[in-house]
Coordinates of N, CA and C in Angstrom, one line a residue:
M1 N 23.5 112.1 60.4 CA 24.0 111.3 61.3 C 25.5 110.9 59.9
T2 N 27.0 111.1 60.4 CA 27.7 111.5 59.5 C 28.3 110.1 60.9
N3 N 29.9 109.4 59.8 CA 30.2 109.1 59.9 C 32.2 110.2 59.9
Y4 N 33.5 109.6 60.6 CA 34.5 110.2 60.2 C 35.0 110.2 58.8
W5 N 34.9 109.7 58.0 CA 35.6 109.0 57.0 C 34.6 110.2 56.0
D6 N 33.0 110.0 56.3 CA 32.8 111.6 55.0 C 33.1 112.3 55.3
L7 N 33.3 112.7 57.0 CA 33.3 114.0 57.0 C 34.5 114.7 56.7
M8 N 35.2 114.1 56.9 CA 37.3 114.6 56.2 C 37.0 115.0 54.8
E9 N 35.6 114.1 53.3 CA 35.7 114.0 52.7 C 35.3 116.3 52.1
K10 N 35.1 116.7 53.7 CA 33.7 117.8 53.3 C 34.6 118.7 53.3
D11 N 34.3 120.1 52.5 CA 34.7 121.2 52.3 C 34.5 121.8 53.9
V12 N 35.5 122.4 54.0 CA 35.7 123.4 55.6 C 35.2 124.8 55.6
V13 N 34.1 126.0 55.5 CA 34.2 127.1 54.7 C 33.6 128.0 56.3
N14 N 34.1 129.1 56.5 CA 34.1 130.0 57.4 C 33.1 130.7 57.7
I15 N 31.7 131.0 57.6 CA 30.7 132.1 57.9 C 31.5 134.0 57.7
K16 N 32.7 133.5 58.5 CA 32.9 135.2 59.0 C 34.2 135.6 58.0
N17 N 34.9 135.4 56.6 CA 35.0 135.9 55.4 C 34.5 135.0 54.9
G18 N 33.5 133.7 54.2 CA 33.1 132.9 52.8 C 34.8 131.3 52.9
E19 N 35.3 131.5 53.0 CA 36.7 131.3 53.1 C 36.4 129.9 53.2
I20 N 36.6 129.4 52.2 CA 36.9 127.6 51.9 C 38.9 127.0 52.7
M21 N 38.0 126.3 53.9 CA 39.5 126.6 54.8 C 40.1 125.1 54.1
G22 N 39.1 124.4 53.5 CA 40.2 123.4 53.5 C 39.2 122.4 54.0
R23 N 40.4 121.1 54.4 CA 39.3 119.2 54.7 C 39.6 118.4 56.1
F24 N 38.7 118.8 57.5 CA 39.4 118.5 58.3 C 41.0 117.2 57.7
D25 N 41.3 117.1 58.4 CA 42.3 116.0 58.4 C 43.1 114.2 59.3
D26 N 42.5 115.5 60.8 CA 42.2 115.4 62.5 C 41.8 115.2 62.8
V27 N 41.8 115.2 63.7 CA 40.7 114.8 65.1 C 41.8 114.7 65.9
E28 N 41.3 115.8 67.1 CA 41.5 115.5 68.8 C 40.2 115.2 69.4
I29 N 40.2 114.0 70.3 CA 39.9 113.8 71.7 C 40.1 113.2 72.1
D30 N 39.3 114.2 73.6 CA 39.4 114.3 75.0 C 39.1 112.4 75.7
T31 N 40.2 111.4 75.7 CA 39.6 109.9 76.1 C 38.8 109.7 77.4
K32 N 39.5 110.9 78.0 CA 39.4 110.7 79.5 C 37.6 110.9 79.2
A33 N 37.4 112.2 78.6 CA 36.2 112.5 78.5 C 35.1 111.7 77.7
G34 N 36.4 111.1 76.7 CA 35.3 110.6 75.5 C 34.5 111.3 74.5
K35 N 35.2 112.9 74.7 CA 34.8 114.0 73.4 C 35.5 114.2 72.2
I36 N 35.2 114.9 71.8 CA 36.3 115.2 70.7 C 35.8 116.9 70.7
Q37 N 37.8 116.8 70.7 CA 37.8 118.2 71.3 C 38.6 119.3 70.2
A38 N 38.7 119.4 69.5 CA 39.1 119.6 67.9 C 39.6 119.2 66.2
F39 N 39.0 119.8 65.8 CA 39.8 118.8 63.9 C 40.5 119.4 63.6
Y40 N 41.3 120.0 63.1 CA 42.8 120.1 62.2 C 42.4 120.1 60.5
I41 N 42.7 121.1 60.1 CA 42.9 120.9 58.5 C 44.6 121.6 58.5
E42 N 44.7 121.4 57.4 CA 45.7 121.6 56.8 C 45.6 122.7 55.3
E43 N 46.1 122.8 55.8 CA 46.5 124.3 55.4 C 46.1 124.3 52.9
A44 N 44.4 125.0 53.1 CA 44.4 124.7 51.1 C 46.0 124.0 50.2
G45 N 45.5 123.7 49.3 CA 46.5 123.7 48.0 C 47.6 122.4 48.5
K46 N 48.0 122.2 50.0 CA 48.4 121.5 49.9 C 48.2 119.7 49.9
F47 N 49.2 118.9 49.7 CA 49.1 117.5 48.9 C 49.5 116.4 49.9
M48 N 49.1 116.3 50.8 CA 49.7 114.7 52.0 C 51.8 115.6 52.5
G49 N 51.5 117.0 52.2 CA 52.7 117.6 52.7 C 54.1 117.4 51.6
M50 N 53.2 117.2 50.6 CA 54.4 116.7 49.1 C 54.8 118.4 48.7
L51 N 53.2 119.9 49.2 CA 54.2 120.7 48.4 C 54.5 122.0 49.1
G52 N 55.7 121.1 50.4 CA 56.0 122.1 50.8 C 55.7 122.2 52.6
K53 N 55.6 122.2 53.0 CA 55.4 122.6 54.4 C 54.2 123.2 54.9
S54 N 53.3 122.9 55.7 CA 51.7 123.7 56.4 C 51.3 123.4 57.5
K55 N 50.3 124.8 57.7 CA 50.8 124.6 59.5 C 49.0 124.1 59.2
A56 N 49.5 123.5 60.2 CA 47.6 122.5 60.8 C 46.6 124.1 61.7
K57 N 45.1 124.0 61.0 CA 44.2 125.2 61.5 C 43.8 124.1 62.5
R58 N 43.1 124.8 63.8 CA 42.8 123.9 64.8 C 41.6 124.5 64.8
V59 N 40.9 124.0 64.9 CA 38.9 124.3 64.3 C 38.4 123.5 66.1
K60 N 37.7 123.7 67.5 CA 37.1 123.9 68.2 C 36.1 123.3 68.0
W61 N 35.4 122.0 68.8 CA 34.9 121.7 68.0 C 33.2 122.4 68.4
E62 N 33.8 123.3 69.1 CA 32.2 124.5 69.9 C 31.8 125.3 68.9
E63 N 33.4 125.2 67.8 CA 33.2 126.8 66.6 C 32.3 126.0 64.9
I64 N 32.3 124.4 65.3 CA 31.3 123.8 64.3 C 30.0 124.9 64.4
L65 N 29.9 125.4 63.1 CA 28.0 125.6 63.2 C 27.1 124.6 63.3
K66 N 27.4 123.9 61.8 CA 26.6 122.6 60.8 C 27.5 122.1 59.9
I67 N 27.2 120.8 60.0 CA 27.8 119.6 59.2 C 26.5 119.0 58.0
G68 N 27.2 119.8 56.8 CA 25.6 119.8 55.8 C 26.5 118.6 54.8
M69 N 25.3 118.7 53.9 CA 25.9 117.5 53.1 C 27.0 117.6 52.2
D70 N 27.4 119.0 52.2 CA 28.8 119.2 51.0 C 29.4 119.9 52.1
V71 N 29.2 121.0 53.0 CA 30.6 121.6 53.7 C 30.2 120.9 55.3
V72 N 31.0 121.7 56.0 CA 30.5 122.1 57.8 C 31.1 122.8 57.0
I73 N 29.8 124.3 58.1 CA 30.0 125.8 57.9 C 30.8 125.8 60.0
V74 N 32.2 126.5 59.8 CA 32.4 127.1 61.0 C 32.2 128.4 61.3
N75 N 33.0 129.0 62.7 CA 32.7 130.5 63.1 C 34.0 130.4 63.6
V76 N 35.1 130.2 62.9 CA 36.4 131.0 64.6 C 37.1 132.0 63.1
D77 N 37.6 132.8 64.1 CA 38.4 133.8 64.2 C 40.4 134.0 63.0
D78 N 40.0 135.0 62.8 CA 41.0 135.6 61.5 C 42.6 134.8 63.0
D79 N 43.1 135.5 63.9 CA 43.8 134.4 64.8 C 44.0 132.7 64.1
I80 N 43.2 131.9 64.0 CA 43.2 130.3 63.6 C 44.7 130.0 63.6
N81 N 45.4 130.8 62.7 CA 46.4 130.3 62.1 C 47.8 130.4 63.4
N82 N 47.7 131.1 64.3 CA 48.3 131.0 65.0 C 48.0 129.7 66.5
R83 N 46.3 129.4 66.2 CA 46.2 128.8 67.4 C 47.0 127.2 67.4
A84 N 47.0 126.2 66.5 CA 47.1 125.2 66.9 C 48.3 125.2 67.8
I85 N 50.0 125.8 66.8 CA 50.8 126.1 68.3 C 50.7 127.0 69.4
K86 N 49.4 127.6 70.3 CA 49.8 128.2 70.9 C 49.1 127.7 71.6
D87 N 47.2 127.1 71.5 CA 46.5 125.9 71.9 C 48.0 124.9 72.4
M88 N 48.6 123.8 71.9 CA 49.6 123.0 72.4 C 50.3 123.0 73.2
L89 N 50.6 124.8 74.0 CA 51.6 125.0 74.3 C 50.6 125.0 75.7
E90 N 49.6 125.4 76.1 CA 48.7 125.6 77.2 C 48.9 124.0 77.8

């Protein structure tokens, strides 16, 4: 079992291309259902928004394959860069 703060310290790796996507920095919760819907990853290389604007990447709960000791393995499509905005509009 893990907690929120431990999860935020793990690198997120996409199994499709081996890319280290960054780290989770926010969570989306369905308060009516009491379930996590998604996590958001700030673009790698950005530090607290100080190195310019960044786009958050949205990773759906269903796309998380494994939460390991050091990394979180996810399976996401290449269109993830456009997903956060598109999902918010739906």
